Coordinates of C-alpha atoms in Angstrom, one line a residue:
M1 CA 51.2 90.3 92.6
T2 CA 47.9 92.4 92.9
D3 CA 50.1 94.9 93.7
F4 CA 52.6 94.9 90.3
R5 CA 52.0 97.1 87.8
V6 CA 52.9 95.8 83.9
L7 CA 52.9 97.4 80.8
L8 CA 53.0 95.2 77.6
V9 CA 54.9 96.5 74.8
D10 CA 53.8 94.9 71.5
D11 CA 52.9 96.0 68.1
E12 CA 50.6 92.5 66.8
V13 CA 47.5 94.1 68.8
D14 CA 46.1 90.5 68.9
F15 CA 48.9 88.9 70.6
L16 CA 49.2 92.1 72.9
E17 CA 46.0 91.4 74.2
T18 CA 45.2 88.5 74.3
L19 CA 48.6 88.2 76.6
L20 CA 46.5 90.9 78.6
K21 CA 43.6 89.7 79.3
R22 CA 45.3 86.3 80.8
L23 CA 47.7 88.4 82.9
Q24 CA 44.5 89.7 84.2
K25 CA 42.8 86.8 84.5
R26 CA 46.0 86.1 86.8
H27 CA 45.4 89.2 89.1
L28 CA 47.7 91.2 87.7
D29 CA 47.5 95.2 86.7
A30 CA 48.3 94.5 83.4
V31 CA 48.4 97.6 80.9
G32 CA 49.2 98.0 77.1
A33 CA 51.0 99.7 74.6
K34 CA 51.5 99.0 70.9
S35 CA 54.7 100.9 70.1
G36 CA 57.9 102.1 72.0
E37 CA 56.1 105.6 71.6
E38 CA 53.2 104.7 73.1
A39 CA 55.3 102.6 76.3
L40 CA 57.4 105.6 76.7
A41 CA 54.2 107.8 77.5
A42 CA 52.7 105.5 79.1
L43 CA 56.0 105.2 81.7
E44 CA 55.7 109.1 82.0
S45 CA 51.8 109.2 83.1
A46 CA 52.1 106.5 85.2
P47 CA 53.9 103.9 88.2
F48 CA 55.5 100.6 86.5
D49 CA 57.6 97.7 87.8
A50 CA 58.0 95.9 85.0
V51 CA 57.5 96.1 81.0
V52 CA 57.2 93.1 78.7
L53 CA 59.2 94.1 75.4
D54 CA 58.7 93.1 72.6
V55 CA 62.3 93.8 70.5
R56 CA 60.7 94.0 66.7
M57 CA 58.8 97.1 66.0
P58 CA 57.6 99.4 64.2
G59 CA 59.6 103.3 65.2
I60 CA 61.4 102.9 68.1
D61 CA 62.0 99.1 68.2
G62 CA 63.1 97.4 71.4
V63 CA 66.5 97.9 72.4
E64 CA 66.3 102.1 71.4
T65 CA 62.8 101.8 74.1
L66 CA 64.4 99.7 76.5
R67 CA 67.7 101.8 76.4
R68 CA 65.1 105.0 77.0
I69 CA 63.4 103.1 79.8
K70 CA 66.3 102.5 81.5
Q71 CA 67.8 106.2 81.2
Q72 CA 64.3 107.4 82.5
H73 CA 63.3 104.7 84.5
P74 CA 65.7 102.9 85.9
L75 CA 64.4 100.9 88.5
V76 CA 61.5 99.4 86.1
E77 CA 62.6 96.0 85.3
V78 CA 62.2 94.7 81.7
I79 CA 61.8 91.6 79.9
L80 CA 62.5 91.3 76.4
L81 CA 59.9 89.5 73.9
T82 CA 61.2 88.4 70.5
G83 CA 60.3 86.1 68.0
H84 CA 63.5 85.7 66.2
A85 CA 65.9 83.5 67.8
N86 CA 68.6 86.6 67.7
M87 CA 71.2 86.1 70.4
E88 CA 72.7 89.7 69.3
V89 CA 69.9 91.5 70.6
A90 CA 69.5 89.2 73.6
V91 CA 73.0 90.2 74.8
E92 CA 72.5 93.5 73.9
G93 CA 69.4 93.5 75.8
M94 CA 70.8 92.7 78.6
E95 CA 74.0 95.0 78.2
L96 CA 71.5 98.1 78.2
G97 CA 70.2 96.6 81.5
A98 CA 66.9 94.4 80.7
F99 CA 66.3 91.6 83.6
D100 CA 66.1 89.1 81.6
Y101 CA 64.4 87.6 78.1
L102 CA 61.6 85.3 76.0
M103 CA 60.8 83.8 73.0
K104 CA 57.6 84.4 71.2
P105 CA 55.5 82.4 71.6
V106 CA 55.7 83.1 75.2
D107 CA 54.3 80.2 78.2
L108 CA 52.7 82.1 80.1
D109 CA 54.0 80.4 83.4
D110 CA 57.4 81.5 82.2
L111 CA 56.3 84.8 82.1
L112 CA 54.6 84.8 85.1
Y113 CA 57.7 83.6 86.9
K114 CA 60.2 85.9 85.6
L115 CA 57.6 88.9 86.9
Q116 CA 57.7 87.3 90.2
D117 CA 62.2 87.2 90.0
A118 CA 61.7 91.1 88.5
L119 CA 59.9 92.4 91.2
A120 CA 61.9 90.6 93.7
K121 CA 64.9 92.8 92.2
K122 CA 63.2 95.8 91.9
E123 CA 62.2 95.6 95.7
L124 CA 65.6 94.7 96.5
Q125 CA 67.0 97.7 94.3
Q126 CA 64.4 100.1 96.6
E127 CA 65.6 98.8 99.8
K128 CA 69.0 99.2 99.3
I129 CA 68.3 102.8 98.4
R130 CA 65.8 103.5 100.8
Q131 CA 68.7 101.9 103.8
M132 CA 71.4 104.4 101.9
Q133 CA 68.9 107.3 102.7
E134 CA 68.4 106.1 105.8
K135 CA 71.9 105.6 106.7
M136 CA 72.8 109.3 104.8
K137 CA 70.2 110.8 106.8
N138 CA 71.7 109.4 110.4
E139 CA 74.9 110.4 109.8
P140 CA 76.6 113.5 111.5
E141 CA 77.4 116.6 108.7
A142 CA 81.7 117.3 109.0

């Protein structure tokens, strides 16, 4: 997964830095953001395959950040993190297009499996788009 770019978004700086280090040790290209606003700016400046997004943050919360990510970058997969067993937020996130969600404290192996699945889904979507574009290019115009 070395060509896989992940944006981690969490306002808890210690948690964010620890998770970044752990993912980087696993050879992931992981970048951190401390707020929804920072995350949206990062997505505008560089491509990412997936976002691991805390639900509860000051400013733009995780659900609103998810909504904006999916509007502006629909192929980016988002995994929600929540420290609170709030199924309503998880369901809302899934309805808004989140790939999945995990509870804090997150198990690193669980997160890595979810990220691998998210990458596979994104690659499949990109391949479908490529095939549709190729098909449209090869069809004679009426």
